[in-house]
mmCIF file of C-alpha atoms and ligand atoms in Angstrom:
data_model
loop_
_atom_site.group_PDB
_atom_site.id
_atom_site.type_symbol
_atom_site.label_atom_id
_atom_site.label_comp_id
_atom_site.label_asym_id
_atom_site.label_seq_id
_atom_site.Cartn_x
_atom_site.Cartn_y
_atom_site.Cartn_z
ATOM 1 C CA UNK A 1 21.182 -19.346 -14.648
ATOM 2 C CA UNK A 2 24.908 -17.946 -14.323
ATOM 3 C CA UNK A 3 25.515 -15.130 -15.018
ATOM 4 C CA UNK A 4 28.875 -13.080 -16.153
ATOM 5 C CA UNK A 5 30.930 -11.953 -12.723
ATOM 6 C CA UNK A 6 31.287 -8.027 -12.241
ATOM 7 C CA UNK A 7 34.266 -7.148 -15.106
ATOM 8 C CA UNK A 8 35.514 -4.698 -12.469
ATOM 9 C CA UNK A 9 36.598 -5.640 -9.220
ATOM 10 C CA UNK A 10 39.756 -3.179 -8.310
ATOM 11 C CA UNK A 11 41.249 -6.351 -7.239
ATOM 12 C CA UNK A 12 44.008 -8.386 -9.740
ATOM 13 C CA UNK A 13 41.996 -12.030 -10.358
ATOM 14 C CA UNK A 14 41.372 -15.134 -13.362
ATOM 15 C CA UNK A 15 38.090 -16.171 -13.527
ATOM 16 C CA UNK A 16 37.181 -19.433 -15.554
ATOM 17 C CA UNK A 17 34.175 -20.777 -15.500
ATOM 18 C CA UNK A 18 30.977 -21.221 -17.590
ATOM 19 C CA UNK A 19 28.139 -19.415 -17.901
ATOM 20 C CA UNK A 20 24.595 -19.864 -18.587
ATOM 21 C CA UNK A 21 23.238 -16.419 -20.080
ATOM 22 C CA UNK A 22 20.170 -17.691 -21.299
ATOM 23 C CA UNK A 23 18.213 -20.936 -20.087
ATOM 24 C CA UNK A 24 19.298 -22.787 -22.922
ATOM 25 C CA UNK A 25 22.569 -21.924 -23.441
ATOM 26 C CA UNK A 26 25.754 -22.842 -21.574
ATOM 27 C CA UNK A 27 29.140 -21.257 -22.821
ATOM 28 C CA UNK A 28 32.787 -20.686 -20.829
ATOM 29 C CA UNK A 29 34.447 -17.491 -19.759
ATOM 30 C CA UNK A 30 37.323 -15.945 -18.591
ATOM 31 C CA UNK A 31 37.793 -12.878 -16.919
ATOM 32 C CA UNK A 32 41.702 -10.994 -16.467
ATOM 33 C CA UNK A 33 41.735 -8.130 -14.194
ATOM 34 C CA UNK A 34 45.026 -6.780 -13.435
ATOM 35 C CA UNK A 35 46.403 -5.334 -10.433
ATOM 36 C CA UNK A 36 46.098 -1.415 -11.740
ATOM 37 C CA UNK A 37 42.914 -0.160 -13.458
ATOM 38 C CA UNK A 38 42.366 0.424 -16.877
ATOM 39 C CA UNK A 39 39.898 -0.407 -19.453
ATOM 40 C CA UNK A 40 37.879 -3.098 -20.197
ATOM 41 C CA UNK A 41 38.435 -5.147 -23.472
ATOM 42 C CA UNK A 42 35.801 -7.539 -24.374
ATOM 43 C CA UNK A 43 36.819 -10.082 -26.865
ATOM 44 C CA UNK A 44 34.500 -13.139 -27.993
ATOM 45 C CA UNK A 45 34.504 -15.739 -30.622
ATOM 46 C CA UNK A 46 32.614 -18.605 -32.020
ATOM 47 C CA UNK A 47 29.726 -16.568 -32.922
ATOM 48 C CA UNK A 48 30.416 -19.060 -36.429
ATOM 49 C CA UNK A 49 31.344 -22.470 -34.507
ATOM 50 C CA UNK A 50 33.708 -23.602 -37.217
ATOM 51 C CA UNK A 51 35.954 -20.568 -37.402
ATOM 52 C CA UNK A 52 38.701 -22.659 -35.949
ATOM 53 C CA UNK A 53 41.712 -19.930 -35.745
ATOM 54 C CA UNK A 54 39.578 -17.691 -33.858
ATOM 55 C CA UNK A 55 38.372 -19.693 -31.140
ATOM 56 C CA UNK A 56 41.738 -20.836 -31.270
ATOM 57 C CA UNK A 57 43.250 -17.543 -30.220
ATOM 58 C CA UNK A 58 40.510 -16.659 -27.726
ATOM 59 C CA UNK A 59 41.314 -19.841 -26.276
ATOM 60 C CA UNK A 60 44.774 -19.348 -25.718
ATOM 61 C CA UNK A 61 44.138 -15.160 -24.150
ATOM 62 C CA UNK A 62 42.509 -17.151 -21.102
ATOM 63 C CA UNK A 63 45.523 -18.112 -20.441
ATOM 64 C CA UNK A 64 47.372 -14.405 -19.601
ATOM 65 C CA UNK A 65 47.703 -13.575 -16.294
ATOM 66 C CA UNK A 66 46.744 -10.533 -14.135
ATOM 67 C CA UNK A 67 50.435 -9.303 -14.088
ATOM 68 C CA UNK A 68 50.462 -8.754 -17.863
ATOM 69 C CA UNK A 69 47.649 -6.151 -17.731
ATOM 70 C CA UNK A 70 46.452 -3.322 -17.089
ATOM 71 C CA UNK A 71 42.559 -3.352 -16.984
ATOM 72 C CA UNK A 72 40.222 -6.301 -17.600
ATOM 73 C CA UNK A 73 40.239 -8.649 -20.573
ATOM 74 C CA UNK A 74 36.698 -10.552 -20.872
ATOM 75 C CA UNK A 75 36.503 -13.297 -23.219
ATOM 76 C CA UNK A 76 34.074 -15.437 -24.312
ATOM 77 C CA UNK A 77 35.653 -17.964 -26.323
ATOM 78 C CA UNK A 78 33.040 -20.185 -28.023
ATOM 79 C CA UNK A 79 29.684 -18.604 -28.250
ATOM 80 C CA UNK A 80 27.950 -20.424 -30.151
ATOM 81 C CA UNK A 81 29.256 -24.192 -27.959
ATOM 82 C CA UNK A 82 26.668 -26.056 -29.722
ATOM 83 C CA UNK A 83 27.615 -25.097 -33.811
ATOM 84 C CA UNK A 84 30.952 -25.662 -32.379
ATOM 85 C CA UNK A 85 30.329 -28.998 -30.900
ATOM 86 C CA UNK A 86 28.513 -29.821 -34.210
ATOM 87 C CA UNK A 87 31.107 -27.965 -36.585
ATOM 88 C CA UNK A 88 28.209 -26.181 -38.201
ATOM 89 C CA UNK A 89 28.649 -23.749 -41.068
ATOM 90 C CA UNK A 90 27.039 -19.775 -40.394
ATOM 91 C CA UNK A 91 24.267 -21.092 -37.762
ATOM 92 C CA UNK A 92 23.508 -22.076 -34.280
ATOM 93 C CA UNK A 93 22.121 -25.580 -34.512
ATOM 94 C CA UNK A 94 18.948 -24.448 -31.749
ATOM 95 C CA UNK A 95 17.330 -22.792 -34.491
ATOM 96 C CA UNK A 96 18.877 -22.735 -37.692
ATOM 97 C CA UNK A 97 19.530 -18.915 -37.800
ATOM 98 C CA UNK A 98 22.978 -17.295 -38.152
ATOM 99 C CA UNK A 99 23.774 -15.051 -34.869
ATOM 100 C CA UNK A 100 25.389 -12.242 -36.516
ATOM 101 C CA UNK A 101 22.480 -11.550 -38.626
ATOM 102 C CA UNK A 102 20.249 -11.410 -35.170
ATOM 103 C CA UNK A 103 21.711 -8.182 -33.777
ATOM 104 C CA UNK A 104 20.473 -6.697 -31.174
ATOM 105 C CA UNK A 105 17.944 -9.420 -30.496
ATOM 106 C CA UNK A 106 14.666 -9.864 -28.435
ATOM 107 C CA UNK A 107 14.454 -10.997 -25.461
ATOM 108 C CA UNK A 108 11.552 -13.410 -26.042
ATOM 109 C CA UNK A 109 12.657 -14.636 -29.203
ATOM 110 C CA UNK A 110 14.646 -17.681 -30.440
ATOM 111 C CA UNK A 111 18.248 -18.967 -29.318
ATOM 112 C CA UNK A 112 20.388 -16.711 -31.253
ATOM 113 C CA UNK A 113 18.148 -13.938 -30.773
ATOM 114 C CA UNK A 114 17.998 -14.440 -27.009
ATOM 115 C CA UNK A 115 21.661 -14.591 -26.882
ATOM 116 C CA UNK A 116 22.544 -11.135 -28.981
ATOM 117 C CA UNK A 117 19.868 -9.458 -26.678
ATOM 118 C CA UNK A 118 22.330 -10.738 -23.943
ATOM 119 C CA UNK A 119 25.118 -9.922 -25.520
ATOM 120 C CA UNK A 120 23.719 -6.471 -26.393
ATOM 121 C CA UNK A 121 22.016 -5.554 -23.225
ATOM 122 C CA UNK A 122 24.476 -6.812 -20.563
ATOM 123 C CA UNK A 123 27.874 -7.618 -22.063
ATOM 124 C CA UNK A 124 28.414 -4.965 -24.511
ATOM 125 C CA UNK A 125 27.677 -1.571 -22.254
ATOM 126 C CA UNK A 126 30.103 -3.210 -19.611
ATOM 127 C CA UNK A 127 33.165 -2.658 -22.500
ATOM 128 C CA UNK A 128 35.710 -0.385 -23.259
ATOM 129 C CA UNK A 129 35.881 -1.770 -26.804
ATOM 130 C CA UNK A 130 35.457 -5.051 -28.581
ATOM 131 C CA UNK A 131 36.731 -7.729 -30.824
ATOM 132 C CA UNK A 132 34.162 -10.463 -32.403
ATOM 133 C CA UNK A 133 37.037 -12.763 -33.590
ATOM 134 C CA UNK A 134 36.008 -14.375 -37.097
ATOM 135 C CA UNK A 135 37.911 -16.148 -40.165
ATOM 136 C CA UNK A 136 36.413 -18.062 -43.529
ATOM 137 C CA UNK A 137 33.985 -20.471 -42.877
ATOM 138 C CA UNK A 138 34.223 -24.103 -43.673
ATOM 139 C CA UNK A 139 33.331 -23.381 -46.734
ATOM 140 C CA UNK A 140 34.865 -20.085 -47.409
ATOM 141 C CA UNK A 141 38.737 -19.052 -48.573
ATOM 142 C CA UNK A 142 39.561 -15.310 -47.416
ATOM 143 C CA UNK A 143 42.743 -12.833 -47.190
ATOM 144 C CA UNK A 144 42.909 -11.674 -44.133
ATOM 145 C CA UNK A 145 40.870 -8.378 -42.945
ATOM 146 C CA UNK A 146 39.147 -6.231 -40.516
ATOM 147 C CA UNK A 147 35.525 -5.051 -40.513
ATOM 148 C CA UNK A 148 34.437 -1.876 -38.619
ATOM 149 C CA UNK A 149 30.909 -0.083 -38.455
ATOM 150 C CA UNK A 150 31.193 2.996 -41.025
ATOM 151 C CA UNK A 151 31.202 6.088 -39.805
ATOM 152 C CA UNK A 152 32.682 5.010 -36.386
ATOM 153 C CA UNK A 153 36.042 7.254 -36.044
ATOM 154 C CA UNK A 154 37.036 4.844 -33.095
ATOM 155 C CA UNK A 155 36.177 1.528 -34.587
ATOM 156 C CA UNK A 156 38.315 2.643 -37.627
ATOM 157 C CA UNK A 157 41.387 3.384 -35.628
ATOM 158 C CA UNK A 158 41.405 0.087 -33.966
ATOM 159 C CA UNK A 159 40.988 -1.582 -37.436
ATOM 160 C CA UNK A 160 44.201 0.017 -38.151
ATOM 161 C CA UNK A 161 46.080 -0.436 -35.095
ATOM 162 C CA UNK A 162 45.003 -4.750 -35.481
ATOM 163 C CA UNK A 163 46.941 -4.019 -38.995
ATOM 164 C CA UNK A 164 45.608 -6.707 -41.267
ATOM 165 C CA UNK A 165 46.063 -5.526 -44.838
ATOM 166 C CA UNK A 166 42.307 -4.786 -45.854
ATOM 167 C CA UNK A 167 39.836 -2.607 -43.427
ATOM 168 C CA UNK A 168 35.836 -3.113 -44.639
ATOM 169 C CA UNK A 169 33.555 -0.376 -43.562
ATOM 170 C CA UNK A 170 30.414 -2.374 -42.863
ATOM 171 C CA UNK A 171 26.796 -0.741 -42.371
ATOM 172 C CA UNK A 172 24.169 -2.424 -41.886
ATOM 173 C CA UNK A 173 21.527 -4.200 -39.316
ATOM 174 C CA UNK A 174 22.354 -7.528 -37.484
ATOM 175 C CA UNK A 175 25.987 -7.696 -36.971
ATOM 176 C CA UNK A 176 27.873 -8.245 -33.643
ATOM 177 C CA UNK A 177 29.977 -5.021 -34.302
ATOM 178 C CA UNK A 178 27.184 -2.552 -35.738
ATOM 179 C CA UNK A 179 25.064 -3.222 -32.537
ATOM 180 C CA UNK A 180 27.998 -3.021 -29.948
ATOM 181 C CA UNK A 181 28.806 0.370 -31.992
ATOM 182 C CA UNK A 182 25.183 1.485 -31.710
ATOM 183 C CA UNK A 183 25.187 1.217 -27.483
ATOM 184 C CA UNK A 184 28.413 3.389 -27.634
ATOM 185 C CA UNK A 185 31.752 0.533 -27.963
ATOM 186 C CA UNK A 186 34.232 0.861 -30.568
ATOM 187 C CA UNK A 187 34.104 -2.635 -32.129
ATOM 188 C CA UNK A 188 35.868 -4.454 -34.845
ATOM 189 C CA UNK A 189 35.257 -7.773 -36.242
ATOM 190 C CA UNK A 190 39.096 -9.342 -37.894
ATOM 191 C CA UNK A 191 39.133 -12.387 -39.785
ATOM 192 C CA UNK A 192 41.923 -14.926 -40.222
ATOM 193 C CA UNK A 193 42.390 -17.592 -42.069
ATOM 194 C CA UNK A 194 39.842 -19.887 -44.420
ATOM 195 C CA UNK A 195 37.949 -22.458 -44.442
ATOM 196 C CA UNK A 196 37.929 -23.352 -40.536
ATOM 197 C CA UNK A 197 41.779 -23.893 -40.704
ATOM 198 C CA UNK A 198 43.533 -22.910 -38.062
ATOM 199 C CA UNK A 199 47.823 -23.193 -36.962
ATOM 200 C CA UNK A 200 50.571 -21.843 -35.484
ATOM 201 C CA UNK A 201 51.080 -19.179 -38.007
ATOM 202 C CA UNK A 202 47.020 -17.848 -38.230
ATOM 203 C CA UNK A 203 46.896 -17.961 -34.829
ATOM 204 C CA UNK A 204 50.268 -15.858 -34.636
ATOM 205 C CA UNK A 205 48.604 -13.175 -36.476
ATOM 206 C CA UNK A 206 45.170 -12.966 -34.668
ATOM 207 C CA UNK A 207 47.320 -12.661 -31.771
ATOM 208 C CA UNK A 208 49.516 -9.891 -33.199
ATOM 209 C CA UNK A 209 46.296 -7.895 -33.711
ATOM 210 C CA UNK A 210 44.691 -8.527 -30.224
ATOM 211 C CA UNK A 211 48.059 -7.217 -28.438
ATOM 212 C CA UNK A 212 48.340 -4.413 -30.922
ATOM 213 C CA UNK A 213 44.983 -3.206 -29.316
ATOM 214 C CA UNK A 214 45.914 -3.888 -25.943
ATOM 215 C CA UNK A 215 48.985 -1.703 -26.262
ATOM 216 C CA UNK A 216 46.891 1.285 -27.817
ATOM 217 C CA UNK A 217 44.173 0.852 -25.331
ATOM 218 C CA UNK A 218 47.265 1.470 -22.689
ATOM 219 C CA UNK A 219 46.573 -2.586 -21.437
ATOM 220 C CA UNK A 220 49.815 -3.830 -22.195
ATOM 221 C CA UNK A 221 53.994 -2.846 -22.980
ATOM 222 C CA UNK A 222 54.504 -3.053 -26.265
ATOM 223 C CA UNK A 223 52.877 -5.622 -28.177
ATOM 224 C CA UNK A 224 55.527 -8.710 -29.636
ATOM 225 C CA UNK A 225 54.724 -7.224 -32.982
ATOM 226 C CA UNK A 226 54.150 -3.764 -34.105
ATOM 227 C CA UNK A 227 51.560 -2.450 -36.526
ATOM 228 C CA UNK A 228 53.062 -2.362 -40.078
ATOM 229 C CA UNK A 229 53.791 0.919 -41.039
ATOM 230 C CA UNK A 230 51.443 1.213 -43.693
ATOM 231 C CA UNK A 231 47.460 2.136 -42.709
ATOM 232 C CA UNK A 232 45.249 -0.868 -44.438
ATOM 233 C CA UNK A 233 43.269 -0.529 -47.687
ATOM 234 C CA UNK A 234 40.184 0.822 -46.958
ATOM 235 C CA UNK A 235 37.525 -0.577 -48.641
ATOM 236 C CA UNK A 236 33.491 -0.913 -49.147
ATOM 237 C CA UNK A 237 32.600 -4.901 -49.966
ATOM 238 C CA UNK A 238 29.968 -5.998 -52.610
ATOM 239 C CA UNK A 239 28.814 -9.482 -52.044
ATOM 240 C CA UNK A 240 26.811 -10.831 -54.953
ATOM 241 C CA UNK A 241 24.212 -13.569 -54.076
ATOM 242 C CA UNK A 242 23.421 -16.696 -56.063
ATOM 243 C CA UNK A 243 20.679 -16.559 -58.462
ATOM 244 C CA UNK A 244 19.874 -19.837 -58.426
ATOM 245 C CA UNK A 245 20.693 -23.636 -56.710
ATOM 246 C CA UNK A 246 23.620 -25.177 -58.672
ATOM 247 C CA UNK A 247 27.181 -26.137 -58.869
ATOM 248 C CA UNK A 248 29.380 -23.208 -57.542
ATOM 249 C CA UNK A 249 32.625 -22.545 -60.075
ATOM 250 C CA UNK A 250 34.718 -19.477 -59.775
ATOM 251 C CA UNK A 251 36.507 -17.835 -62.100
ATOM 252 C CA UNK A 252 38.464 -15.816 -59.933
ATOM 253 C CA UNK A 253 40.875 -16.625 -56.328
ATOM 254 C CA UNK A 254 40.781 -14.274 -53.071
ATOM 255 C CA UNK A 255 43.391 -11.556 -53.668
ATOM 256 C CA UNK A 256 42.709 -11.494 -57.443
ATOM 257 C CA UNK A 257 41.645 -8.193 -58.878
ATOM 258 C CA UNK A 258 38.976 -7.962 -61.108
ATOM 259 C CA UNK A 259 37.411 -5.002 -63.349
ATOM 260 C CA UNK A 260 33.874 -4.242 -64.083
ATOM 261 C CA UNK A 261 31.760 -6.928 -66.173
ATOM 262 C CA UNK A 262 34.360 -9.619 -65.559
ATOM 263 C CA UNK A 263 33.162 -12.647 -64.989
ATOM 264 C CA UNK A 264 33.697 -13.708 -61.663
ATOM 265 C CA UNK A 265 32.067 -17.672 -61.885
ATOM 266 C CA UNK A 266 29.276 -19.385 -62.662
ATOM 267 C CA UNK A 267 26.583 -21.835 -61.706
ATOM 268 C CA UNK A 268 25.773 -24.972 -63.485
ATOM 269 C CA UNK A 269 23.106 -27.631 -63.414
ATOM 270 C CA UNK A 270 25.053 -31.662 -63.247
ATOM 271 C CA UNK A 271 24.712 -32.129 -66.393
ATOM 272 C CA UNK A 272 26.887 -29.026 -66.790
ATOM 273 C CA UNK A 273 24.602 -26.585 -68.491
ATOM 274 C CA UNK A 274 24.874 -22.797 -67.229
ATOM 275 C CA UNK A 275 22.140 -22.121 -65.201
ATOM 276 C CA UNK A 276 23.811 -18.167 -64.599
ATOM 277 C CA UNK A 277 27.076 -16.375 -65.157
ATOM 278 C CA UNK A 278 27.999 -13.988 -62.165
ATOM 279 C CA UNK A 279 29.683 -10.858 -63.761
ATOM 280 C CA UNK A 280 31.074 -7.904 -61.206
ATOM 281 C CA UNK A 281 29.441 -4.843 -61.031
ATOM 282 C CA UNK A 282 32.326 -3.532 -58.809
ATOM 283 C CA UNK A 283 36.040 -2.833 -59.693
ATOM 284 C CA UNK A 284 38.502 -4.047 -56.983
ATOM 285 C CA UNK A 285 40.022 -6.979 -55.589
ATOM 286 C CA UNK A 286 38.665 -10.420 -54.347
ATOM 287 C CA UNK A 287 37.850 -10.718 -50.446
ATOM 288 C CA UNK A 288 36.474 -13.832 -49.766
ATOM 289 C CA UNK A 289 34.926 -16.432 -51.961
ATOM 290 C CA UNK A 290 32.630 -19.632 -51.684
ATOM 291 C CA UNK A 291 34.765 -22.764 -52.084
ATOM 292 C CA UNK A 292 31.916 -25.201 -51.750
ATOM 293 C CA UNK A 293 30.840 -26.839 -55.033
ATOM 294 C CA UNK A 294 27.256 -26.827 -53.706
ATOM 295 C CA UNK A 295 25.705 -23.223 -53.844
ATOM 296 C CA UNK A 296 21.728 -22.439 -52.591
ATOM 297 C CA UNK A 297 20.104 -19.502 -54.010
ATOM 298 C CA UNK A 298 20.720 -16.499 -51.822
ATOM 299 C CA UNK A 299 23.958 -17.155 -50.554
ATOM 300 C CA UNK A 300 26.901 -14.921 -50.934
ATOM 301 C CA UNK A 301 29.246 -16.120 -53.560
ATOM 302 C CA UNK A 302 32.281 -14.013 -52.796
ATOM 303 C CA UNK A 303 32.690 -10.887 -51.761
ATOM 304 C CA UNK A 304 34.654 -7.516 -54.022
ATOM 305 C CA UNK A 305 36.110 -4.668 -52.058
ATOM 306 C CA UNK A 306 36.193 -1.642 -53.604
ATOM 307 C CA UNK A 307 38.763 0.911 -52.393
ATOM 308 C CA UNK A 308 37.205 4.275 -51.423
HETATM 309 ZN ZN1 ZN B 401 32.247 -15.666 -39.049
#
């Protein structure tokens, strides 16, 4: 197996390359270090193998060069190669399971959980802070936003310094960012662009957000664009789940606002009978939603953020 190259070296270097972190896993790297220390940004994608604008924009940071920084810049690009390969939707194809629900792993367990215990054990405590690069699905629509682990003071202020609109304090077990917080790295997870798109212009502002961290992290000049002047909306997110297996129709687009009780879709049977009638139980503004026509019980439908 190959494993990741030292992030810190005291000597200016590109490393590309792929690695093999686990026996049956083979992904590609690239490692920045400029000339003068600093810290160490990690920054991966592809953890969902569709997210096109994402892997897009990790992609293209391989490309900077050890004059332009200050520090290291580690990124993993495609993470999970194989759901990429396949253009899967949520999972890695080796076993079916969605990585950032695995968080932190086991070390004798199945593909994705073998590669978050990597990920967790030797990538993360290497970091200065992190970015797990996301967007809408293949089957999702979203307006742009950034997720950080609640009650991290540091996560937050990156969230704000990447300066999409909308900042999502996320708890819970599983997630890239909650288990890179929970071994001591300020981590946010931004997401750009919908269903798998990707272009000049989502890419743009991925980009904008990645050098917007670089240049508060003390990595980089000033970054091409500066945050907007106004902190985002910060906001807790409801996701309702179906009820049942159906036909997905939604009453409501991402951006929309919607009030307690409203009716925010529902799922039908083909012959077009109701089979249940999703109503909010949250007052605030549509997220993401599900833009498939084909919905299984227990998948999230959209999600509501609620400002707090
Ligand atoms: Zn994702």
């Amino acid at each position: 197996m190959k494993t990741l190259p030292p992030f810190r070296t005291g000597q200016a270097r590109v490393e590309h390359g792929y690695l093999q972190p686990i026996s049956d896993v083979e992904i590609p790297f690239g490692i920045i270090e400029g000339s003068e220390p600093g810290p160490c940004l990690l920054v991966t994608a592809g953890v969902h193998g569709s997210e096109f604008c994402s892997i897009e924009t990790a992609i293209r940071l391989l490309q900077m060069k050890p004059e332009q920084i200050k520090g290291t810049l580690v990124v993993l690009p495609i993470l999970n190669v194989q759901g990429f390969r396949k253009r899967s939707i949520y999972v890695m194809p080796e076993d079916g399971k969605n990585l950032n629900r695995m968080f932190p792993g086991r070390p004798d367990g199945t593909t994705s959980e073998r590669l978050a215990n990597w990920l967790v054990s030797s990538v993360y405590p290497n970091a200065d802070a992190y970015l797990d690069l996301h967007g809408g699905d293949l089957d999702e629509s979203l307006t742009p936003f950034t997720l950080f682990p609640s009650n991290c003071e540091k996560s937050k202020a990156l969230a704000t310094v990447f300066g999409l609109p909308i900042a999502i304090a996320a708890g819970g077990e599983g997630y890239t960012i909650n288990a890179a917080y929970k071994v001591g790295v300020p981590s946010i997870l931004p997401e750009v662009s919908g269903n798998g798109l990707w272009g000049e212009d989502t890419v743009a502002e991925m980009t904008a957000g990645i050098e917007r961290v670089m240049h508060y992290l003390g990595m980089i000049p000033e970054p091409a664009k500066p945050s907007p002047p106004e902190s985002p909306l910060f906001v807790t997110m409801w996701v309702p789940p179906a009820p049942v297996d159906g036909l997905w129709y939604s009453a409501k687009e991402i951006s929309e606002a919607v009030a307690i009780g409203d009716v925010l879709g529902e799922i039908k049977d083909p012959f077009g009978k109701v089979l249940a009638t999703i109503r909010s139980e949250k007052a605030g503004i549509i997220l993401y939603r599900l833009t498939s026509l084909s919905v299984n019980s227990g998948e999230a439908l959209l999600g509501v953020g609620t400002p707090y």
